[in-house]
Tab-separated table of C-alpha atoms and ligand atoms in Angstrom:
chain	number	residue	atom	x	y	z
A	29	UNK	CA	18.823	10.245	15.444
A	30	UNK	CA	18.106	13.776	16.482
A	31	UNK	CA	14.668	15.319	16.767
A	32	UNK	CA	13.830	18.939	17.472
A	33	UNK	CA	11.613	18.771	20.538
A	34	UNK	CA	9.223	21.725	20.898
A	35	UNK	CA	9.143	21.014	24.634
A	36	UNK	CA	12.842	21.755	25.150
A	37	UNK	CA	13.348	23.835	21.986
A	38	UNK	CA	16.389	21.709	21.245
A	39	UNK	CA	17.466	18.929	18.992
A	40	UNK	CA	17.653	15.850	21.176
A	41	UNK	CA	18.821	12.300	20.622
A	42	UNK	CA	15.834	10.124	20.019
A	43	UNK	CA	15.583	7.419	22.673
A	44	UNK	CA	12.387	5.383	22.508
A	45	UNK	CA	10.609	4.352	25.666
A	46	UNK	CA	10.752	0.742	24.577
A	47	UNK	CA	13.663	-0.446	22.471
A	48	UNK	CA	12.850	-0.789	18.785
A	49	UNK	CA	9.357	0.684	19.071
A	50	UNK	CA	8.049	4.162	18.270
A	51	UNK	CA	4.612	5.094	19.533
A	52	UNK	CA	3.483	8.227	17.756
A	53	UNK	CA	0.257	10.211	17.627
A	54	UNK	CA	-0.482	12.786	14.949
A	55	UNK	CA	-3.451	15.133	15.345
A	56	UNK	CA	-5.690	14.581	12.361
A	57	UNK	CA	-8.163	16.759	10.504
A	58	UNK	CA	-11.627	17.941	11.454
A	59	UNK	CA	-13.787	16.383	8.786
A	60	UNK	CA	-16.348	18.880	7.525
A	61	UNK	CA	-15.014	19.413	4.009
A	62	UNK	CA	-12.283	18.257	1.629
A	63	UNK	CA	-8.832	18.628	3.193
A	64	UNK	CA	-6.675	21.456	1.884
A	65	UNK	CA	-3.006	21.180	1.084
A	66	UNK	CA	-2.116	22.896	4.378
A	67	UNK	CA	-3.701	19.936	6.165
A	68	UNK	CA	-1.717	17.679	3.846
A	69	UNK	CA	1.610	19.036	5.092
A	70	UNK	CA	1.579	17.274	8.492
A	71	UNK	CA	0.235	14.133	6.825
A	72	UNK	CA	3.123	14.002	4.355
A	73	UNK	CA	5.771	15.102	6.839
A	74	UNK	CA	4.873	12.663	9.603
A	75	UNK	CA	4.265	9.797	7.197
A	76	UNK	CA	7.845	10.384	6.049
A	77	UNK	CA	9.037	10.424	9.672
A	78	UNK	CA	7.284	7.104	10.137
A	79	UNK	CA	8.800	5.624	6.979
A	80	UNK	CA	12.277	6.667	8.055
A	81	UNK	CA	11.850	5.078	11.492
A	82	UNK	CA	10.704	1.904	9.777
A	83	UNK	CA	13.700	2.017	7.446
A	84	UNK	CA	15.872	2.253	10.555
A	85	UNK	CA	14.291	-0.930	11.851
A	86	UNK	CA	11.766	0.429	14.327
A	87	UNK	CA	8.250	-0.883	14.624
A	88	UNK	CA	6.034	2.190	14.462
A	89	UNK	CA	2.606	2.353	16.010
A	90	UNK	CA	1.102	5.314	14.193
A	91	UNK	CA	-2.176	6.708	15.461
A	92	UNK	CA	-3.951	9.610	13.813
A	93	UNK	CA	-7.480	10.660	14.658
A	94	UNK	CA	-10.407	12.105	12.816
A	95	UNK	CA	-12.209	14.822	14.757
A	96	UNK	CA	-15.764	13.984	13.777
A	97	UNK	CA	-17.754	16.124	16.200
A	98	UNK	CA	-17.187	19.850	16.177
A	99	UNK	CA	-18.995	23.173	15.640
A	100	UNK	CA	-18.029	23.298	11.958
A	101	UNK	CA	-19.345	19.796	11.288
A	102	UNK	CA	-22.588	20.657	13.050
A	103	UNK	CA	-22.883	23.860	11.017
A	104	UNK	CA	-22.381	21.929	7.768
A	105	UNK	CA	-24.948	19.329	8.834
A	106	UNK	CA	-27.522	22.037	9.589
A	107	UNK	CA	-26.853	23.715	6.255
A	108	UNK	CA	-27.351	20.463	4.352
A	109	UNK	CA	-30.121	19.220	6.603
A	110	UNK	CA	-28.413	15.887	7.249
A	111	UNK	CA	-27.085	14.337	10.471
A	112	UNK	CA	-23.535	15.346	11.459
A	113	UNK	CA	-22.434	11.738	10.975
A	114	UNK	CA	-23.329	11.927	7.263
A	115	UNK	CA	-20.980	14.905	6.877
A	116	UNK	CA	-18.133	13.328	8.824
A	117	UNK	CA	-18.447	9.898	7.159
A	118	UNK	CA	-18.407	11.519	3.730
A	119	UNK	CA	-15.300	13.585	4.378
A	120	UNK	CA	-13.446	10.804	6.175
A	121	UNK	CA	-13.911	8.719	3.015
A	122	UNK	CA	-12.766	11.619	0.806
A	123	UNK	CA	-9.791	12.320	3.065
A	124	UNK	CA	-8.736	8.677	2.829
A	125	UNK	CA	-8.837	8.889	-0.970
A	126	UNK	CA	-6.603	11.976	-0.880
A	127	UNK	CA	-4.230	10.261	1.522
A	128	UNK	CA	-3.963	7.272	-0.772
A	129	UNK	CA	-3.190	9.602	-3.675
A	130	UNK	CA	-0.397	11.197	-1.628
A	131	UNK	CA	0.920	7.716	-0.780
A	132	UNK	CA	0.333	8.165	2.961
A	133	UNK	CA	0.602	4.775	4.640
A	134	UNK	CA	-2.590	3.768	6.432
A	135	UNK	CA	-2.323	4.516	10.155
A	136	UNK	CA	-2.132	1.641	12.600
A	137	UNK	CA	-5.385	3.061	13.979
A	138	UNK	CA	-7.548	5.991	12.849
A	139	UNK	CA	-9.729	6.544	15.919
A	140	UNK	CA	-12.769	8.783	15.681
A	141	UNK	CA	-13.755	11.054	18.524
A	142	UNK	CA	-17.421	9.995	18.508
A	143	UNK	CA	-16.434	6.379	19.093
A	144	UNK	CA	-14.335	7.168	22.143
A	145	UNK	CA	-16.833	9.046	24.339
A	146	UNK	CA	-16.658	6.521	27.217
A	147	UNK	CA	-12.906	7.031	27.576
A	148	UNK	CA	-13.434	10.789	27.604
A	149	UNK	CA	-16.053	10.546	30.341
A	150	UNK	CA	-13.621	8.389	32.360
A	151	UNK	CA	-10.750	10.852	32.034
A	152	UNK	CA	-12.962	13.837	32.834
A	153	UNK	CA	-14.277	12.005	35.944
A	154	UNK	CA	-10.707	11.298	37.063
A	155	UNK	CA	-9.814	14.965	36.616
A	156	UNK	CA	-12.838	16.017	38.703
A	157	UNK	CA	-11.945	13.465	41.422
A	158	UNK	CA	-8.395	14.797	41.565
A	159	UNK	CA	-9.537	18.411	41.827
A	160	UNK	CA	-8.294	19.353	38.348
A	161	UNK	CA	-11.754	19.905	36.900
A	162	UNK	CA	-15.200	21.092	38.010
A	163	UNK	CA	-18.722	21.154	36.693
A	164	UNK	CA	-20.903	24.224	36.380
A	165	UNK	CA	-24.401	24.072	34.836
A	166	UNK	CA	-23.630	21.024	32.715
A	167	UNK	CA	-20.258	22.320	31.506
A	168	UNK	CA	-17.078	20.752	32.843
A	169	UNK	CA	-13.959	22.955	32.921
A	170	UNK	CA	-10.333	22.118	33.436
A	171	UNK	CA	-8.881	24.095	36.356
A	172	UNK	CA	-5.838	25.366	34.505
A	173	UNK	CA	-3.993	26.785	37.517
A	174	UNK	CA	-4.204	23.418	39.248
A	175	UNK	CA	-1.646	22.096	36.757
A	176	UNK	CA	1.699	23.506	37.789
A	177	UNK	CA	3.491	22.993	34.490
A	178	UNK	CA	0.898	24.762	32.367
A	179	UNK	CA	2.679	26.625	29.567
A	180	UNK	CA	5.703	24.326	29.382
A	181	UNK	CA	5.180	23.358	25.739
A	182	UNK	CA	4.303	26.764	24.325
A	183	UNK	CA	6.771	28.456	26.699
A	184	UNK	CA	4.069	30.821	27.842
A	185	UNK	CA	3.865	32.280	31.290
A	186	UNK	CA	0.537	31.620	32.950
A	187	UNK	CA	0.332	35.110	34.484
A	188	UNK	CA	0.855	36.716	31.065
A	189	UNK	CA	-1.909	34.533	29.721
A	190	UNK	CA	-4.159	35.580	32.562
A	191	UNK	CA	-3.645	39.281	31.959
A	192	UNK	CA	-4.229	38.746	28.235
A	193	UNK	CA	-7.511	37.102	29.076
A	194	UNK	CA	-8.567	39.886	31.449
A	195	UNK	CA	-8.285	42.396	28.624
A	196	UNK	CA	-11.080	40.621	26.817
A	197	UNK	CA	-12.987	39.505	29.890
A	198	UNK	CA	-16.182	40.964	28.491
A	199	UNK	CA	-16.109	38.298	25.780
A	200	UNK	CA	-16.330	35.523	28.321
A	201	UNK	CA	-19.722	36.766	29.461
A	202	UNK	CA	-21.184	36.679	25.956
A	203	UNK	CA	-19.891	33.209	25.221
A	204	UNK	CA	-21.989	31.785	28.054
A	205	UNK	CA	-19.084	30.610	30.109
A	206	UNK	CA	-20.018	32.533	33.257
A	207	UNK	CA	-19.527	29.414	35.373
A	208	UNK	CA	-15.773	29.542	34.872
A	209	UNK	CA	-13.741	30.015	38.035
A	210	UNK	CA	-10.909	31.502	36.028
A	211	UNK	CA	-10.765	32.834	32.449
A	212	UNK	CA	-7.838	30.459	31.797
A	213	UNK	CA	-9.983	27.379	32.406
A	214	UNK	CA	-11.028	25.471	29.315
A	215	UNK	CA	-13.917	23.198	28.428
A	216	UNK	CA	-13.783	19.411	28.805
A	217	UNK	CA	-17.489	18.738	28.340
A	218	UNK	CA	-20.186	21.020	26.970
A	219	UNK	CA	-23.933	20.660	27.469
A	220	UNK	CA	-26.236	19.702	24.635
A	221	UNK	CA	-27.753	22.400	22.488
A	222	UNK	CA	-30.878	21.872	20.404
A	223	UNK	CA	-30.137	20.129	17.116
A	224	UNK	CA	-26.643	18.999	18.125
A	225	UNK	CA	-25.363	15.447	18.533
A	226	UNK	CA	-25.023	14.519	22.205
A	227	UNK	CA	-24.142	11.672	24.520
A	228	UNK	CA	-25.294	10.977	28.090
A	229	UNK	CA	-22.782	11.730	30.840
A	230	UNK	CA	-22.721	12.189	34.619
A	231	UNK	CA	-23.024	15.962	33.897
A	232	UNK	CA	-26.014	15.644	31.616
A	233	UNK	CA	-26.284	15.138	27.865
A	234	UNK	CA	-23.564	16.854	25.921
A	235	UNK	CA	-20.409	16.448	23.912
A	236	UNK	CA	-16.673	16.549	24.599
A	237	UNK	CA	-14.348	19.488	24.094
A	238	UNK	CA	-11.770	19.117	21.344
A	239	UNK	CA	-8.632	18.812	23.505
A	240	UNK	CA	-9.836	15.900	25.633
A	241	UNK	CA	-10.392	13.802	22.506
A	242	UNK	CA	-6.720	13.543	21.629
A	243	UNK	CA	-5.613	12.955	25.253
A	244	UNK	CA	-7.975	9.998	25.461
A	245	UNK	CA	-7.324	8.475	22.030
A	246	UNK	CA	-3.560	8.724	22.479
A	247	UNK	CA	-3.745	6.986	25.867
A	248	UNK	CA	-6.095	4.266	24.676
A	249	UNK	CA	-4.143	3.249	21.583
A	250	UNK	CA	-0.560	4.034	22.593
A	251	UNK	CA	-0.414	4.077	26.406
A	252	UNK	CA	-0.039	6.703	29.144
A	253	UNK	CA	3.379	7.923	27.991
A	254	UNK	CA	4.138	7.945	24.276
A	255	UNK	CA	7.273	8.710	22.288
A	256	UNK	CA	6.137	11.379	19.837
A	257	UNK	CA	3.104	13.632	19.582
A	258	UNK	CA	2.886	15.713	16.422
A	259	UNK	CA	0.868	18.184	14.404
A	260	UNK	CA	1.015	21.589	12.793
A	261	UNK	CA	2.534	24.427	14.803
A	262	UNK	CA	-0.841	26.117	15.247
A	263	UNK	CA	-1.681	23.244	17.582
A	264	UNK	CA	1.092	24.043	20.108
A	265	UNK	CA	-1.181	26.466	21.889
A	266	UNK	CA	-3.759	25.876	23.171
A	267	UNK	CA	-4.469	22.368	21.828
A	268	UNK	CA	-1.277	20.539	22.749
A	269	UNK	CA	-0.681	22.600	25.872
A	270	UNK	CA	-4.150	21.598	27.054
A	271	UNK	CA	-3.641	17.963	26.084
A	272	UNK	CA	-0.521	17.875	28.283
A	273	UNK	CA	-2.384	19.487	31.187
A	274	UNK	CA	-5.289	17.021	30.990
A	275	UNK	CA	-3.208	13.883	30.450
A	276	UNK	CA	-0.515	14.622	33.008
A	277	UNK	CA	-2.961	15.902	35.626
A	278	UNK	CA	-4.974	12.688	35.227
A	279	UNK	CA	-2.075	10.199	35.194
A	280	UNK	CA	0.686	11.970	37.111
A	281	UNK	CA	3.066	10.757	34.382
A	282	UNK	CA	4.663	12.451	31.356
A	283	UNK	CA	2.350	12.458	28.342
A	284	UNK	CA	4.738	12.567	25.387
A	285	UNK	CA	8.534	12.586	25.386
A	286	UNK	CA	8.985	14.414	22.082
A	287	UNK	CA	6.746	17.027	20.467
A	288	UNK	CA	7.153	17.680	16.764
A	289	UNK	CA	5.476	20.514	14.874
A	290	UNK	CA	5.523	21.327	11.187
A	291	UNK	CA	5.587	24.940	10.024
A	292	UNK	CA	2.790	26.333	7.895
A	293	UNK	CA	2.123	25.943	4.269
A	294	UNK	CA	1.587	29.543	3.188
A	295	UNK	CA	0.126	31.222	0.200
A	296	UNK	CA	1.477	34.698	-0.588
A	297	UNK	CA	3.139	34.612	2.816
A	298	UNK	CA	-0.092	33.934	4.752
A	299	UNK	CA	-1.115	30.646	6.368
A	300	UNK	CA	-3.351	28.643	4.103
A	301	UNK	CA	-6.604	28.096	5.983
A	302	UNK	CA	-10.249	27.372	5.445
A	303	UNK	CA	-11.329	30.383	7.453
A	304	UNK	CA	-9.281	32.831	5.348
A	305	UNK	CA	-10.531	31.190	2.159
A	306	UNK	CA	-7.012	31.206	0.649
A	307	UNK	CA	-6.777	27.463	0.167
A	308	UNK	CA	-6.532	24.785	-2.493
A	309	UNK	CA	-7.898	21.366	-1.726
A	310	UNK	CA	-5.784	18.297	-2.357
A	311	UNK	CA	-8.514	17.240	-4.772
A	312	UNK	CA	-8.132	20.425	-6.820
A	313	UNK	CA	-4.388	20.005	-6.999
A	314	UNK	CA	-4.841	16.375	-8.079
A	315	UNK	CA	-6.669	17.588	-11.179
A	316	UNK	CA	-3.530	19.330	-12.384
A	317	UNK	CA	-0.705	17.317	-10.898
A	318	UNK	CA	0.092	13.773	-9.921
A	319	UNK	CA	-0.101	13.987	-6.108
A	320	UNK	CA	3.457	12.611	-6.003
A	321	UNK	CA	4.481	16.073	-7.189
A	322	UNK	CA	2.688	17.649	-4.228
A	323	UNK	CA	4.452	15.229	-1.901
A	324	UNK	CA	7.827	15.944	-3.486
A	325	UNK	CA	7.170	19.693	-3.265
A	326	UNK	CA	6.331	19.457	0.459
A	327	UNK	CA	9.468	17.449	1.235
A	328	UNK	CA	11.697	19.816	-0.695
A	329	UNK	CA	11.621	22.099	2.361
A	330	UNK	CA	12.549	21.260	5.931
A	331	UNK	CA	9.370	20.541	7.881
A	332	UNK	CA	10.092	23.307	10.392
A	333	UNK	CA	10.487	25.961	7.687
A	334	UNK	CA	7.478	27.812	6.330
A	335	UNK	CA	6.747	26.800	2.758
A	336	UNK	CA	5.077	29.004	0.202
A	337	UNK	CA	2.788	27.336	-2.296
A	338	UNK	CA	3.024	28.623	-5.851
A	339	UNK	CA	2.647	27.310	-9.368
A	340	UNK	CA	6.346	28.017	-10.059
A	341	UNK	CA	7.446	25.882	-7.113
A	342	UNK	CA	5.061	23.098	-8.098
A	343	UNK	CA	6.397	23.214	-11.651
A	344	UNK	CA	9.936	23.043	-10.364
A	345	UNK	CA	9.011	20.074	-8.110
A	346	UNK	CA	7.421	18.444	-11.135
A	347	UNK	CA	10.491	18.790	-13.301
A	348	UNK	CA	12.806	17.730	-10.465
A	349	UNK	CA	10.771	14.604	-9.888
A	350	UNK	CA	10.637	13.947	-13.616
A	351	UNK	CA	14.433	14.041	-13.726
A	352	UNK	CA	14.597	11.298	-11.103
A	353	UNK	CA	11.934	9.143	-12.747
A	354	UNK	CA	13.486	9.501	-16.186
A	355	UNK	CA	16.879	8.454	-14.868
A	356	UNK	CA	15.347	5.435	-13.146
A	357	UNK	CA	13.539	4.505	-16.378
A	358	UNK	CA	16.708	4.729	-18.419
A	359	UNK	CA	18.509	2.458	-15.966
A	360	UNK	CA	15.685	-0.065	-16.132
A	361	UNK	CA	15.721	-0.110	-19.926
A	362	UNK	CA	19.454	-0.734	-20.345
A	363	UNK	CA	20.290	-4.294	-21.359
A	364	UNK	CA	23.352	-5.099	-19.269
A	365	UNK	CA	25.048	-8.123	-17.759
A	366	UNK	CA	27.771	-9.009	-15.308
A	367	UNK	CA	29.220	-8.104	-11.929
A	368	UNK	CA	30.823	-4.863	-10.873
A	369	UNK	CA	34.015	-4.309	-12.836
A	370	UNK	CA	37.287	-3.196	-11.307
A	371	UNK	CA	36.978	0.286	-12.805
A	372	UNK	CA	33.432	0.613	-11.420
A	373	UNK	CA	34.448	0.040	-7.795
A	374	UNK	CA	34.858	3.754	-7.127
A	375	UNK	CA	31.309	4.424	-8.397
A	376	UNK	CA	29.987	1.638	-6.236
A	377	UNK	CA	31.729	3.074	-3.160
A	378	UNK	CA	30.358	6.484	-4.001
A	379	UNK	CA	26.835	5.049	-3.880
A	380	UNK	CA	27.504	3.894	-0.307
A	381	UNK	CA	28.641	7.404	0.513
A	382	UNK	CA	25.452	8.844	-0.970
A	383	UNK	CA	23.436	6.570	1.309
A	384	UNK	CA	25.503	7.597	4.326
A	385	UNK	CA	25.016	11.264	3.572
A	386	UNK	CA	21.308	10.819	2.980
A	387	UNK	CA	20.995	9.055	6.329
A	388	UNK	CA	23.008	11.683	8.138
A	389	UNK	CA	20.636	14.369	6.828
A	390	UNK	CA	17.577	12.381	7.783
A	391	UNK	CA	19.111	11.581	11.188
A	392	UNK	CA	19.425	15.321	11.716
A	393	UNK	CA	15.774	16.095	12.476
A	394	UNK	CA	14.477	14.681	9.176
A	395	UNK	CA	16.194	17.092	6.838
A	396	UNK	CA	14.358	15.948	3.721
A	397	UNK	CA	15.472	19.028	1.756
A	398	UNK	CA	19.136	18.026	1.873
A	399	UNK	CA	18.274	14.325	1.581
A	400	UNK	CA	16.583	15.128	-1.746
A	401	UNK	CA	19.663	16.992	-2.916
A	402	UNK	CA	21.657	13.782	-2.334
A	403	UNK	CA	19.173	11.895	-4.520
A	404	UNK	CA	19.730	14.481	-7.261
A	405	UNK	CA	23.490	14.074	-6.976
A	406	UNK	CA	23.132	10.339	-7.261
A	407	UNK	CA	20.837	10.630	-10.270
A	408	UNK	CA	23.402	12.831	-11.953
A	409	UNK	CA	26.152	10.315	-11.193
A	410	UNK	CA	24.013	7.463	-12.544
A	411	UNK	CA	23.288	9.387	-15.738
A	412	UNK	CA	26.999	9.826	-16.353
A	413	UNK	CA	28.464	6.619	-14.963
A	414	UNK	CA	26.040	3.997	-16.231
A	415	UNK	CA	26.413	3.455	-19.962
A	416	UNK	CA	25.837	0.627	-22.393
A	417	UNK	CA	29.255	-0.709	-21.366
A	418	UNK	CA	28.479	-0.832	-17.649
A	419	UNK	CA	27.839	-3.960	-15.627
A	420	UNK	CA	24.298	-4.910	-14.682
A	421	UNK	CA	25.425	-5.008	-11.046
A	422	UNK	CA	26.445	-1.349	-11.043
A	423	UNK	CA	23.223	-0.359	-12.765
A	424	UNK	CA	21.213	-2.400	-10.239
A	425	UNK	CA	22.984	-0.784	-7.331
A	426	UNK	CA	22.209	2.706	-8.610
A	427	UNK	CA	18.634	1.815	-9.432
A	428	UNK	CA	17.875	-0.012	-6.198
A	429	UNK	CA	19.448	2.761	-4.133
A	430	UNK	CA	17.491	5.491	-5.931
A	431	UNK	CA	14.319	3.443	-5.437
A	432	UNK	CA	15.102	2.912	-1.757
A	433	UNK	CA	15.945	6.527	-0.944
A	434	UNK	CA	12.875	7.783	-2.822
A	435	UNK	CA	10.736	5.113	-1.149
A	436	UNK	CA	11.644	6.452	2.304
A	437	UNK	CA	10.173	9.770	1.168
A	438	UNK	CA	7.089	7.946	-0.102
A	439	UNK	CA	8.019	8.647	-3.725
A	440	UNK	CA	7.488	5.850	-6.232
A	441	UNK	CA	10.092	5.816	-8.973
A	442	UNK	CA	7.990	3.838	-11.407
A	443	UNK	CA	6.426	6.310	-13.813
A	444	UNK	CA	2.690	6.082	-13.540
A	445	UNK	CA	2.342	6.273	-17.292
A	446	UNK	CA	4.628	3.324	-17.729
A	447	UNK	CA	2.013	1.124	-16.183
A	448	UNK	CA	-0.219	2.128	-19.047
A	449	UNK	CA	2.233	1.361	-21.836
A	450	UNK	CA	0.876	-2.142	-22.279
A	451	UNK	CA	-2.690	-0.806	-22.495
A	452	UNK	CA	-1.648	1.753	-25.099
A	453	UNK	CA	0.098	-0.898	-27.175
A	454	UNK	CA	-2.967	-3.143	-26.976
A	455	UNK	CA	-5.157	-0.315	-28.297
A	456	UNK	CA	-2.708	0.405	-31.114
A	457	UNK	CA	-2.702	-3.262	-32.080
A	458	UNK	CA	-6.471	-3.286	-32.054
A	459	UNK	CA	-6.506	-0.193	-34.268
A	460	UNK	CA	-4.170	-1.851	-36.760
A	461	UNK	CA	-6.393	-4.912	-36.850
A	462	UNK	CA	-9.467	-2.698	-37.402
A	463	UNK	CA	-7.769	-0.916	-40.290
A	464	UNK	CA	-6.823	-4.214	-41.885
A	465	UNK	CA	-10.428	-5.283	-41.582
A	466	UNK	CA	-11.421	-1.925	-43.166
A	467	UNK	CA	-13.313	-1.011	-39.969
A	468	UNK	CA	-12.208	2.628	-40.204
A	469	UNK	CA	-14.862	3.837	-37.792
A	470	UNK	CA	-13.379	1.706	-35.026
A	471	UNK	CA	-9.844	2.682	-36.004
A	472	UNK	CA	-10.744	6.376	-35.776
A	473	UNK	CA	-12.511	5.834	-32.492
A	474	UNK	CA	-9.357	4.300	-31.017
A	475	UNK	CA	-7.231	7.153	-32.380
A	476	UNK	CA	-9.589	9.654	-30.708
A	477	UNK	CA	-9.557	7.727	-27.465
A	478	UNK	CA	-5.755	7.715	-27.417
A	479	UNK	CA	-5.666	11.358	-28.350
A	480	UNK	CA	-7.920	12.219	-25.398
A	481	UNK	CA	-5.399	10.405	-23.186
A	482	UNK	CA	-2.670	12.663	-24.572
A	483	UNK	CA	-1.220	9.973	-26.863
A	484	UNK	CA	-0.206	11.004	-30.377
A	485	UNK	CA	0.109	8.349	-33.095
A	486	UNK	CA	2.439	8.531	-36.030
A	487	UNK	CA	2.320	6.097	-38.922
A	488	UNK	CA	5.864	5.357	-40.037
A	489	UNK	CA	7.459	2.829	-42.366
A	490	UNK	CA	8.483	0.819	-39.296
A	491	UNK	CA	4.924	0.757	-38.061
A	492	UNK	CA	2.879	2.919	-35.700
A	493	UNK	CA	4.953	4.990	-33.290
A	494	UNK	CA	3.386	6.763	-30.343
A	495	UNK	CA	4.386	9.565	-28.064
A	496	UNK	CA	2.964	11.462	-25.136
A	497	UNK	CA	1.954	15.059	-25.676
B	13	AMP	P1	-7.431	21.145	11.327
B	13	AMP	O1	-8.353	20.320	10.474
B	13	AMP	O2	-7.507	22.602	11.085
B	13	AMP	O3	-7.541	20.768	12.794
B	13	AMP	O4	-5.935	20.771	10.897
B	13	AMP	C1	-5.426	19.471	10.777
B	13	AMP	C2	-3.925	19.527	10.774
B	13	AMP	O5	-3.455	20.346	9.691
B	13	AMP	C3	-3.305	20.135	12.031
B	13	AMP	O6	-2.136	19.421	12.370
B	13	AMP	C4	-2.976	21.549	11.617
B	13	AMP	O7	-1.927	22.082	12.383
B	13	AMP	C5	-2.537	21.325	10.190
B	13	AMP	N1	-2.622	22.529	9.347
B	13	AMP	C6	-3.731	23.268	9.067
B	13	AMP	N2	-3.432	24.296	8.231
B	13	AMP	C7	-2.104	24.198	7.956
B	13	AMP	C8	-1.189	24.950	7.119
B	13	AMP	N3	-1.582	26.010	6.395
B	13	AMP	N4	0.094	24.550	7.073
B	13	AMP	C9	0.516	23.483	7.771
B	13	AMP	N5	-0.279	22.730	8.560
B	13	AMP	C10	-1.588	23.069	8.661
B	14	ZN	ZN1	-5.087	16.667	18.737
């Protein structure tokens, strides 16, 4: 398997630290509001990466945090007049609902920053002891120049960064960071301000900086050196660069062997973000589409390519997905028997080739776009090659393979509506019984109820037929 490693800017063979195990950490959302579909991109992409590793037989330890203390959470808590924890608890719960809707597998652990303060204090103390950090008026800074490899992930030159910083040196004064030895230094611990959540520490009451959170949670749940660290590409600098500096300066060992970053979800060519206000929440999208469509849309592009969100592309994802689900339904409904026939052997072999091609695309840095095109080819072949004269074994092989290849992408091939068929039939039966009993009010009520669910009834000589609008 090959993975594009941001650290080396190359596709590399994936070799896990421990055979058969993948330890991966994915930076999670800051929980001060509903997540938007830009935040959903890394969730969907890296959940798919995880599923593919599992398909390949790896055990995956998947850790993804919630950042539950942050300026934006504190701002929201002040605006609502409730403690910050009320805001973060609420949006963690909402985020989990969205993740379930997008069929994101639950993480092995979902650590929360506020529950890991002791570990952060430990790592900051180690960094101070080793000369990589210093305290000034209750703020602890990382001494960036003390870490030789600074810039290795983002491929930035530290002297260029320094001169960039000098140009806006005046800003440093107004932000109250006068105690910095060097403009490049960044905060590990900040002192308490009135009305903010805080924890006691050797440097006074305060709260951690954002970067230290992930260094500590990754180490605690996955170990000093992990296989994969991932997130959106906006995190490369400074977040991930700073995580590397902190973790490697503290341990003297490599932090993560592979770094994976998804490209942005854009809208009209601009990054979707809360601060620009050009976003749709996952919840909003769920009102118009099954979230499977959103998932399918996201995976229709390679994760390192920018993806533009538009109604047209969502509609095309919807109809593409529908094509797959309809084909799977037709296969399920065929009444067939018997083993693969001689003349079906070539079709059966072709299915194996589809699987091989799908795997070779996924092995090549998780090329879901081309993997999906293989699923479409297979659906087309199944539509043509499986007829009422086919063997059940051939049909099963097509169906099970389509289900398996979709399942790796987190796509369920069972139509959601199909689950409701039995309920619809039960209501229709009840309506018939009501009509027989001359309870027309109840019969009409059931018709209206079905109609509000988008079900149209038609009385025919053969009985009541129904269809979806
Ligand atoms: P945040 O809550 O902003 O820290 O973001 C959580 C995750 O979503 C991070 O991995 C970000 O890189 C990612 N992310 C945020 N906006 C986008 C976007 N428009 N496209 C892709 N990923 C994004
Ligand atoms: Zn992080």
